[in-house]
Short mmCIF file of C-alpha atoms in Angstrom, two decimals:
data_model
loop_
_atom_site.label_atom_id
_atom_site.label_comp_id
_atom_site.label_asym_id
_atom_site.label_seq_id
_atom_site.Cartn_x
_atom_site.Cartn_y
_atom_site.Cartn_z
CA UNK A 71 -9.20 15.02 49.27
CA UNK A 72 -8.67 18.30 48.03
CA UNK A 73 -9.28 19.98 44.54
CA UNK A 74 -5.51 20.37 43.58
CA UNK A 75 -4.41 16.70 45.08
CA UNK A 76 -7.41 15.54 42.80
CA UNK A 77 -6.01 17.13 39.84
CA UNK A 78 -2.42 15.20 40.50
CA UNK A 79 -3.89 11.99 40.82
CA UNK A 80 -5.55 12.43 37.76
CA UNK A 81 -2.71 13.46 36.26
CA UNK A 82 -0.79 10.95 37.50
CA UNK A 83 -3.60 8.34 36.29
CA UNK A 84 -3.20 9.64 32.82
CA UNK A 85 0.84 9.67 32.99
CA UNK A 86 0.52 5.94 34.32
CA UNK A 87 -1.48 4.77 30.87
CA UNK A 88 1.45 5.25 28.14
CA UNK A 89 3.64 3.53 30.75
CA UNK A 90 1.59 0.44 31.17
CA UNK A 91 0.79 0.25 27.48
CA UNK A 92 4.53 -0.13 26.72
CA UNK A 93 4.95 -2.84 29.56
CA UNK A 94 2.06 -4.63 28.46
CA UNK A 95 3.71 -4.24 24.83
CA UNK A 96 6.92 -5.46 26.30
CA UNK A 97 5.53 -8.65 27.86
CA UNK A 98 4.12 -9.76 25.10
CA UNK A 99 5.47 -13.04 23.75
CA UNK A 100 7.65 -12.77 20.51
CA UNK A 101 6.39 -14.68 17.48
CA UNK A 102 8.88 -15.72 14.93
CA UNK A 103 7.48 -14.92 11.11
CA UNK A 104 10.27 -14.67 8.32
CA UNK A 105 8.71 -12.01 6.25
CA UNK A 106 10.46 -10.89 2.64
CA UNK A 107 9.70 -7.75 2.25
CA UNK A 108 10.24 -6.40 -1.10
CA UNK A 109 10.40 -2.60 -1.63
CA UNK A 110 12.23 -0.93 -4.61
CA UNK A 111 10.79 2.56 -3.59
CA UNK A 112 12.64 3.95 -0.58
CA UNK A 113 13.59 7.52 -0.90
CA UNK A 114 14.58 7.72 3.01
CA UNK A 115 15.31 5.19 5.96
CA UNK A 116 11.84 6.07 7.03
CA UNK A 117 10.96 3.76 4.27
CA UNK A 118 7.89 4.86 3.91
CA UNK A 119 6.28 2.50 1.26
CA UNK A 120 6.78 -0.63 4.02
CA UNK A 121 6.17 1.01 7.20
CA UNK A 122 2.53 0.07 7.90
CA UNK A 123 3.58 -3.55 7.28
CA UNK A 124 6.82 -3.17 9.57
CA UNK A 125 4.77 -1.31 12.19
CA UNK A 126 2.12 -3.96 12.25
CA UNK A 127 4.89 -6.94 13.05
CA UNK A 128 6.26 -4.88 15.72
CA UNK A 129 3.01 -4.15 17.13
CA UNK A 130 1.94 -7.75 17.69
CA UNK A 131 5.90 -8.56 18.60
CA UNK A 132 6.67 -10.93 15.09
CA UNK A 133 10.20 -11.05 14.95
CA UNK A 134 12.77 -11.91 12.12
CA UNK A 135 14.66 -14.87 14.57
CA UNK A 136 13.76 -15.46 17.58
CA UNK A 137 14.85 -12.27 19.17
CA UNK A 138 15.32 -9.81 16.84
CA UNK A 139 12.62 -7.29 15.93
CA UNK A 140 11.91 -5.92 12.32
CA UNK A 141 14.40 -2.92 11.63
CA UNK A 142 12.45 -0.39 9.49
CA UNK A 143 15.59 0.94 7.19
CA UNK A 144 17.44 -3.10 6.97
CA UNK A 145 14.96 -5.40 6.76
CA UNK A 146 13.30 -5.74 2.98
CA UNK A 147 14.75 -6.47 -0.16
CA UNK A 148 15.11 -3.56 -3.07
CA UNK A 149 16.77 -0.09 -2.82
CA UNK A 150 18.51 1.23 -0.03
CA UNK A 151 19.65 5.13 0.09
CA UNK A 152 22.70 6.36 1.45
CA UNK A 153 24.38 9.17 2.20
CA UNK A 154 24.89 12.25 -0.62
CA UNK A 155 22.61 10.72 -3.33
CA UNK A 156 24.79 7.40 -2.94
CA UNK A 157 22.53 4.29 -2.92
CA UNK A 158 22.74 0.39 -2.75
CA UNK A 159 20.63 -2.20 -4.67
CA UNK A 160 19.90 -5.83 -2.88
CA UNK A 161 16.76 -6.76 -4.25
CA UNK A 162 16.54 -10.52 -5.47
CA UNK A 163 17.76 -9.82 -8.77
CA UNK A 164 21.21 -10.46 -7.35
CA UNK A 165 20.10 -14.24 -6.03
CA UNK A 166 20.45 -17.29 -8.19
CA UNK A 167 17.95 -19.98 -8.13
CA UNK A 168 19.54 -22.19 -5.27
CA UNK A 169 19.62 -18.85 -3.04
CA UNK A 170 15.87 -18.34 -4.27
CA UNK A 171 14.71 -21.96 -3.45
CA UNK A 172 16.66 -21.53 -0.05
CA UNK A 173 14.53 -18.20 0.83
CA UNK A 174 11.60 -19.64 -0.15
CA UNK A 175 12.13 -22.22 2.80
CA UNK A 176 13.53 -19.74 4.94
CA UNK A 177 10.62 -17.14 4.95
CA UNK A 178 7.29 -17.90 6.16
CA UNK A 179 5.71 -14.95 4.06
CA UNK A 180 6.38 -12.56 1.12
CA UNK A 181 4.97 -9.50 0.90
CA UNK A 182 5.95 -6.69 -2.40
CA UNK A 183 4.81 -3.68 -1.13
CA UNK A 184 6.22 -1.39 -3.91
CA UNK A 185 8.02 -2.08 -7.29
CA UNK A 186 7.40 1.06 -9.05
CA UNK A 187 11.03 2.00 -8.19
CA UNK A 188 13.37 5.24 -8.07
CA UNK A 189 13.83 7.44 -10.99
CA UNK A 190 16.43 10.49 -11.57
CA UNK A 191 13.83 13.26 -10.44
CA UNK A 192 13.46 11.81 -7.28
CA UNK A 193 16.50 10.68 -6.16
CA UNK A 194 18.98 13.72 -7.69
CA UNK A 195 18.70 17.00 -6.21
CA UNK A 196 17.15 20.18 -8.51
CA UNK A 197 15.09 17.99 -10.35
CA UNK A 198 10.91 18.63 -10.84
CA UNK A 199 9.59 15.60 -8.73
CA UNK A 200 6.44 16.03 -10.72
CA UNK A 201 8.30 14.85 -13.87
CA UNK A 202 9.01 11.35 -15.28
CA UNK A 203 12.57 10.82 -15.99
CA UNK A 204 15.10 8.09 -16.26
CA UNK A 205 14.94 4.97 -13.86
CA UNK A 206 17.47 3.97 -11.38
CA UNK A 207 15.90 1.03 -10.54
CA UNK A 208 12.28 -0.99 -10.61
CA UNK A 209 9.98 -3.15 -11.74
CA UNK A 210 9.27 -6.59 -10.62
CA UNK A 211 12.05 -8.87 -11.82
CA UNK A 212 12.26 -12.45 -13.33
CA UNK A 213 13.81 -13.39 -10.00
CA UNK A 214 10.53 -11.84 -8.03
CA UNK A 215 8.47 -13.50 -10.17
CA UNK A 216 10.16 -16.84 -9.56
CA UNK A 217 10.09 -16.27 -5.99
CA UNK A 218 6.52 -15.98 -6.53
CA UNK A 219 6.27 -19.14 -7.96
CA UNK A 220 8.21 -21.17 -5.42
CA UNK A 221 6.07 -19.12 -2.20
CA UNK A 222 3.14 -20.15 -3.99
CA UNK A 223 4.12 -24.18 -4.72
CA UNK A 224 5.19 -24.35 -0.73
CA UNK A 225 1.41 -22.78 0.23
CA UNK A 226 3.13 -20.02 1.67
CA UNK A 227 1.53 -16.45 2.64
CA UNK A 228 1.79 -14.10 -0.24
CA UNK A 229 0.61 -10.20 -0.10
CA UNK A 230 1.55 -7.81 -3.03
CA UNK A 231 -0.49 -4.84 -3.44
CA UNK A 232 -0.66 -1.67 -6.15
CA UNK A 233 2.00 -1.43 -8.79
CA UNK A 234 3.79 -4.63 -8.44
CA UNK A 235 2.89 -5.45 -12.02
CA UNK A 236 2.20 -1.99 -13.53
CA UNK A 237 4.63 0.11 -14.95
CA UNK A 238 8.03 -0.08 -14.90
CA UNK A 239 7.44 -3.95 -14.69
CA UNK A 240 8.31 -5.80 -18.03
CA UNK A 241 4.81 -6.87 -19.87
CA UNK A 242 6.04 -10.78 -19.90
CA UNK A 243 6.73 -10.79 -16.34
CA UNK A 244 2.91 -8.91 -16.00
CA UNK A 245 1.62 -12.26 -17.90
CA UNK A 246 3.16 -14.66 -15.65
CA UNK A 247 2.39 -12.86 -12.37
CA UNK A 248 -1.41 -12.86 -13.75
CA UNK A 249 -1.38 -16.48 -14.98
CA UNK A 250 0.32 -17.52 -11.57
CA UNK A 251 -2.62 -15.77 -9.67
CA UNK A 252 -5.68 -15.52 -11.93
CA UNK A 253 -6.03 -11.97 -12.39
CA UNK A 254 -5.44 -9.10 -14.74
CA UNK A 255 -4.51 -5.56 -14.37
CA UNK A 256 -6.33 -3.56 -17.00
CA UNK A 257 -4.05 -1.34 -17.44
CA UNK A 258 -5.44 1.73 -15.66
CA UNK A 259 -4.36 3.59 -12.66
CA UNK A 260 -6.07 6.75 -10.57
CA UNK A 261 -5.52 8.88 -7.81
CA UNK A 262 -7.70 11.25 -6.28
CA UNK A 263 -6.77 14.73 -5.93
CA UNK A 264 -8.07 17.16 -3.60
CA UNK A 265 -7.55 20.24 -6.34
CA UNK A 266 -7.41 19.91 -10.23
CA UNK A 267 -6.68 23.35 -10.71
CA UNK A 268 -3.01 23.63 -11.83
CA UNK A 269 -2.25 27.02 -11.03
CA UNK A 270 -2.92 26.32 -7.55
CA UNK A 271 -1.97 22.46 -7.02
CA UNK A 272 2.13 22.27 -7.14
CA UNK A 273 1.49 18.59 -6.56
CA UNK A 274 -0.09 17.69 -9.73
CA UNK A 275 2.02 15.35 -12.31
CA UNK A 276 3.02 17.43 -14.91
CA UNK A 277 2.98 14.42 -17.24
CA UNK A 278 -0.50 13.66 -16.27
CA UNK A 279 -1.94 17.69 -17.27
CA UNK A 280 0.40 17.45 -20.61
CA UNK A 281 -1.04 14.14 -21.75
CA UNK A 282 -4.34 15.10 -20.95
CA UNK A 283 -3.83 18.56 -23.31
CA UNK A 284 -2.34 16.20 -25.73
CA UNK A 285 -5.58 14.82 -26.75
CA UNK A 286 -8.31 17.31 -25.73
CA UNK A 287 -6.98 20.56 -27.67
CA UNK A 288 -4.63 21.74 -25.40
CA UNK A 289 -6.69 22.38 -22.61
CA UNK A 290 -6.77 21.56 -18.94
CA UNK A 291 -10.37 22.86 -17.77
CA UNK A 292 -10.42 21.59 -14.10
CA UNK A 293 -10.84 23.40 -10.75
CA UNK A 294 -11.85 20.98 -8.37
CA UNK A 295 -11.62 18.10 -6.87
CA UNK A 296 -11.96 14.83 -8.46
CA UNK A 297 -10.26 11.58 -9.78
CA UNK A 298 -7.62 11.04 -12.35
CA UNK A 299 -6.77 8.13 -14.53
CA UNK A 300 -3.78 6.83 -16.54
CA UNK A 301 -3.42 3.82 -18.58
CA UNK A 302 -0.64 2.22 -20.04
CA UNK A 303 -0.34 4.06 -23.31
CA UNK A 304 -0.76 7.43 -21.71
CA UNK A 305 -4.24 8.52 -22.00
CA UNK A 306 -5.65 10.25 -19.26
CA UNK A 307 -9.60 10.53 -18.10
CA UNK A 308 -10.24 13.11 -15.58
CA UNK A 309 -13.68 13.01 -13.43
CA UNK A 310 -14.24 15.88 -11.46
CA UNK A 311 -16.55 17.14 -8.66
CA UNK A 312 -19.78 18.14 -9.55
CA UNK A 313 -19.46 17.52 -13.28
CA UNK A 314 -18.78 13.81 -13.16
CA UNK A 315 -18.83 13.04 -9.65
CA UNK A 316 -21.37 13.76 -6.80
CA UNK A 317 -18.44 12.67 -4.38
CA UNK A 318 -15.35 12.94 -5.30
CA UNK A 319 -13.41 10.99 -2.73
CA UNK A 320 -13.25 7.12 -3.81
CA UNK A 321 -14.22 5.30 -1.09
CA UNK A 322 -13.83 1.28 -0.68
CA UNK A 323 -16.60 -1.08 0.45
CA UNK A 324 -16.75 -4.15 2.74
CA UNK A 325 -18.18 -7.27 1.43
CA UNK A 326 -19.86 -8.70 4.96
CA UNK A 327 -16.88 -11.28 5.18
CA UNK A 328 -14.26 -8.66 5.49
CA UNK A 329 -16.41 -6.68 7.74
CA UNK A 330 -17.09 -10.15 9.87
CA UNK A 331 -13.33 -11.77 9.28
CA UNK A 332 -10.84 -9.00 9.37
CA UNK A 333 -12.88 -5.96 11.24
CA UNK A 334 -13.04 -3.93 8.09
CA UNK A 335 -15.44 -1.05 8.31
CA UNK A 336 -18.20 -1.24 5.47
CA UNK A 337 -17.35 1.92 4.13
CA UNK A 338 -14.10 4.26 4.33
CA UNK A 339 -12.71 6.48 1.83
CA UNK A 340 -9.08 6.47 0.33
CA UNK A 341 -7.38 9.39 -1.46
CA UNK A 342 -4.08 7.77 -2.95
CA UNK A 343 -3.23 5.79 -5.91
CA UNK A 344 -4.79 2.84 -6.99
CA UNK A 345 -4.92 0.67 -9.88
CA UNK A 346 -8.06 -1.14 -11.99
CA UNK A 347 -7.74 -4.77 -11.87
CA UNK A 348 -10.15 -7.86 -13.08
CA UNK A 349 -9.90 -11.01 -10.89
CA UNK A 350 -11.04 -14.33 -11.99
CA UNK A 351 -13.93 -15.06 -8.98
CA UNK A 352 -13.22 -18.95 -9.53
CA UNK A 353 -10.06 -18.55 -7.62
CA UNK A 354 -10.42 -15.76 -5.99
CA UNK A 355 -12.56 -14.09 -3.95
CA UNK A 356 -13.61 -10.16 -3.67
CA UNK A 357 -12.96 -8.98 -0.24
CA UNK A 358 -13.80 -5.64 -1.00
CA UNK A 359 -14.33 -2.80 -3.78
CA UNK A 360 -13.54 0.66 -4.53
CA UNK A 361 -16.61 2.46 -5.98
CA UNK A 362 -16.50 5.79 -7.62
CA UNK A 363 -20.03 8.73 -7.02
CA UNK A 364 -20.64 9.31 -10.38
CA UNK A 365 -23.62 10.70 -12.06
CA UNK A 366 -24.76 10.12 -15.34
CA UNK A 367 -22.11 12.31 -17.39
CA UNK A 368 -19.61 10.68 -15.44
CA UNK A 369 -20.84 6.64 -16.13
CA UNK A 370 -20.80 8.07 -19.54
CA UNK A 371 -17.59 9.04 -19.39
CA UNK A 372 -16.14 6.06 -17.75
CA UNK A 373 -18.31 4.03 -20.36
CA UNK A 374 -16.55 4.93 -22.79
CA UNK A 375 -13.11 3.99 -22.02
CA UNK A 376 -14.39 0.84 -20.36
CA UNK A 377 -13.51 1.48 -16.83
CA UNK A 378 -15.40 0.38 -14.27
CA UNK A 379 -17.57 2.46 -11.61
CA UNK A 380 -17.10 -0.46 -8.92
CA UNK A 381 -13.75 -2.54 -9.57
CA UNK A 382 -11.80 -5.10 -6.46
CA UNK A 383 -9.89 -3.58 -4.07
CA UNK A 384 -8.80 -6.50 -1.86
CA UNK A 385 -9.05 -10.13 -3.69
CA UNK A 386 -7.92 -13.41 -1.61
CA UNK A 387 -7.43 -17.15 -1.84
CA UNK A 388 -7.16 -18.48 1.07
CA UNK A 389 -6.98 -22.23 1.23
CA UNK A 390 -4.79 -25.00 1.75
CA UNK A 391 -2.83 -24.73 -1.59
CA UNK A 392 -1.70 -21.23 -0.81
CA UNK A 393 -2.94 -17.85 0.33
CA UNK A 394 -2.59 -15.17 -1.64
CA UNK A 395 -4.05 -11.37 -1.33
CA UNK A 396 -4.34 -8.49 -3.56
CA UNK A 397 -4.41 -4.53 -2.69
CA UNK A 398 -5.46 -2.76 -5.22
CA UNK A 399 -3.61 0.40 -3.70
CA UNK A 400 -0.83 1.94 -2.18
CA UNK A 401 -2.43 0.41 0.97
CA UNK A 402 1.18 0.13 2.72
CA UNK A 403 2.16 4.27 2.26
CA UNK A 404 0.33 5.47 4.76
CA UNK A 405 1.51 8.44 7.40
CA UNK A 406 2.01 6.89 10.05
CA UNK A 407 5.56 6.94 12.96
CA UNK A 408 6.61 3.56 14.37
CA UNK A 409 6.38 4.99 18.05
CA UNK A 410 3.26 4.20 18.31
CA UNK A 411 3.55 0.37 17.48
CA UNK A 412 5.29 -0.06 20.85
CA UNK A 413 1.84 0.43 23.48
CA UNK A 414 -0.34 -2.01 23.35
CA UNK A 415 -3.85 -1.20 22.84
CA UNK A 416 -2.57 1.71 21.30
CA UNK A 417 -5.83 1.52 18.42
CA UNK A 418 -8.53 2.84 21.55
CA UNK A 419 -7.06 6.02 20.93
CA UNK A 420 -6.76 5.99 17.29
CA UNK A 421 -8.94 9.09 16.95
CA UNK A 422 -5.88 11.06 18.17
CA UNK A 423 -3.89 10.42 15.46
CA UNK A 424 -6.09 11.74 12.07
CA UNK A 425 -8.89 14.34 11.46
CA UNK A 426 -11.27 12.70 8.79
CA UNK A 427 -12.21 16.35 7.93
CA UNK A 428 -9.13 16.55 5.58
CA UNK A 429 -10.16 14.89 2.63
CA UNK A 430 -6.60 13.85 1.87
CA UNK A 431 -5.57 12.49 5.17
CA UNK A 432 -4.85 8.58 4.92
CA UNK A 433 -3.87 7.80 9.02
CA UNK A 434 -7.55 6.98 8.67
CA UNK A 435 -7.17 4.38 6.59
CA UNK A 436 -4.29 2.71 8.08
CA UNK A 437 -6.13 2.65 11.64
CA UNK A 438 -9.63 1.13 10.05
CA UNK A 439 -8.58 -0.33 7.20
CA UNK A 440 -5.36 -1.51 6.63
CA UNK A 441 -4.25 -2.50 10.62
CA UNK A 442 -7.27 -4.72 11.45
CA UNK A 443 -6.60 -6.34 7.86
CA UNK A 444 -3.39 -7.07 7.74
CA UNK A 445 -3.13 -7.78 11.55
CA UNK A 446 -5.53 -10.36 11.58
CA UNK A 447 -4.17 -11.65 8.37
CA UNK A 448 -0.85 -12.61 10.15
CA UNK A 449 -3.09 -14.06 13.16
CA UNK A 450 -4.35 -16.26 11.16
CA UNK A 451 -1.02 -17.34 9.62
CA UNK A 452 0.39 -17.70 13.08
CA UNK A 453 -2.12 -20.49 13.62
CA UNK A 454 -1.63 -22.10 10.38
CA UNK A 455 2.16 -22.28 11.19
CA UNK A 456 1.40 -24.06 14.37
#
């Protein structure tokens, strides 16, 4: 065979692959799983804050009916944009409690992948994204919360994950959530950020540099990298590189039964937003933990305004009663397209689609962390249904 027929069979070999991923996709049996998706966050139809979670039930082929596949920009519950800065609200506040009991039979899961809702800045052009402002809608609602309560009685699958009960949601609301699941939310948020300095970072919340100057003299001495946290009556702590931190990046460790149960790797860093909660370990149980690189200045630091240098990141019950998990981040944003949900096998080439080198990048996450989770989540709930 010669050199340059060589060369087109391999070529053809490596044309062939994509092709026979997406048949293999194709012939894969459909699954029925009613999911309610809850997301009051959608700037676009790209839908961004529920698109791991709709990319994952297309992957394995869960459908809403017996037919039809999940729909990325239709199928959730919360705020849905239209065209020139028109919108439509059909979260669950519009259901009344027969309609509520009637979903809870209907769906075989519920999963609130963002409440913190859409504000003015956002949504109305000319306006400094970096800026709090008035909200068009958010929060989690009475009628989520009852929901809740109905998914939970009928030991149904519940996931919610980072800011269903922070702000805007009402504090009473907050209560029953945490009474209903035996946890608490302290209160405090953080994000990492790659760059601190705010000459040079355009990204940075302008609330979160003015309430920091509000109580430290006016002044905003950062350059670096490092983590930032909020609480709930504005006061901000910021750790950064090399002062506080000998690593910046957060990163979130495995306990061995998430690395031997759902394939989680038993360490991986995240760089988004994340909130501080305390679980109660009767009921549930830690799957796995953020854990900040502090040094001593910085477990002074955190000392002092009680926060934690290891705090939950994913917390579970899982038993007959109900199954219920918490993210303790915005574990469903990640940037990811829904093309590649439709090859199967698509995750042995996962190391095309992030570069780990960015300290910011999140694919990684959503490949290691979040897809083996989540998929083998549903698994299991596929067998518990039958």
């Amino acid at each position: 065979m010669s050199k340059r027929r060589k060369i087109l069979t391999l070529l053809a070999v490596i044309a062939a692959i994509p092709l026979l991923m997406w048949l293999l996709w194709l012939c894969t049996p459909k699954t029925k799983m009613v999911a309610a998706i809850i997301d009051k966050t959608v700037l676009t139809t790209r839908g961004q804050e529920h698109i791991s979670l709709t990319w994952i039930l297309n992957h394995q082929k869960f459908t809403k009916t017996s037919t039809k596949s999940y729909q990325i920009a239709k199928d959730y519950f919360g705020f849905f944009p239209l065209d020139k800065e028109n919108f439509r609200l059909k979260g669950l506040e519009r259901f009344n409690p027969d309609q509520l009991k009637q979903l809870s039979e209907d769906a075989d899961m519920v999963y609130f992948t963002d409440t913190y809702g859409i504000y003015n800045n956002e949504w109305y052009s000319q306006k400094n994204n970096t800026e709090r402002s008035g909200m068009i809608y958010g929060g989690m609602s009475s009628q989520d919360i009852e929901l809740l309560r109905l998914m939970k009685a009928k030991g149904k699958l519940i996931i919610t994950e980072f800011n269903s009960i922070g702000s805007p949601t009402h504090l009473d609301t907050r209560l029953r959530f945490e009474k209903l699941f035996a946890m608490r939310w302290t209160g405090w948020t953080g994000r990492f950020f790659d760059n601190l300095d705010s000459t040079k970072n355009k990204e940075l919340p302008r609330w979160l540099i003015r309430n920091y100057k509000r109580d430290n003299n006016n002044q905003w001495p950062f350059t670096k990298a490092g983590v930032a946290f909020v609480n709930d009556k504005d006061q901000v702590v910021i750790l950064q590189d090399s002062t506080e931190l000998d690593d910046p990046v957060p990163h979130i460790t495995s306990s061995p039964y998430g690395q031997q149960n759902f394939g989680l790797p038993s360490k991986i860093k995240y760089a988004f937003w994340f909130d501080v909660i305390q679980p109660d370990l009767k009921t549930n149980t830690q799957v796995a933990s953020f854990t900040l690189d502090v040094n001593a200045k910085g477990r002074e630091l955190l000392a002092a305004h009680q926060l934690p240098r290891v705090f939950p990141a994913v917390i579970m019950h899982k038993h007959e009663d109900y199954r219920f998990y918490y993210f303790s981040g915005d574990f469903c944003d990640n940037p990811i397209t829904m093309g590649t949900s439709y090859f199967k096998g698509i995750s042995l080439f996962k190391w095309m689609f992030y570069n780990t080198s960015d300290p910011m990048e999140r694919a990684s996450f959503f490949w290691n962390f979040y897809r083996p989770m989540v998929s083998q989540i549903l698994k299991e709930e596929k067998k518990f249904k039958k």
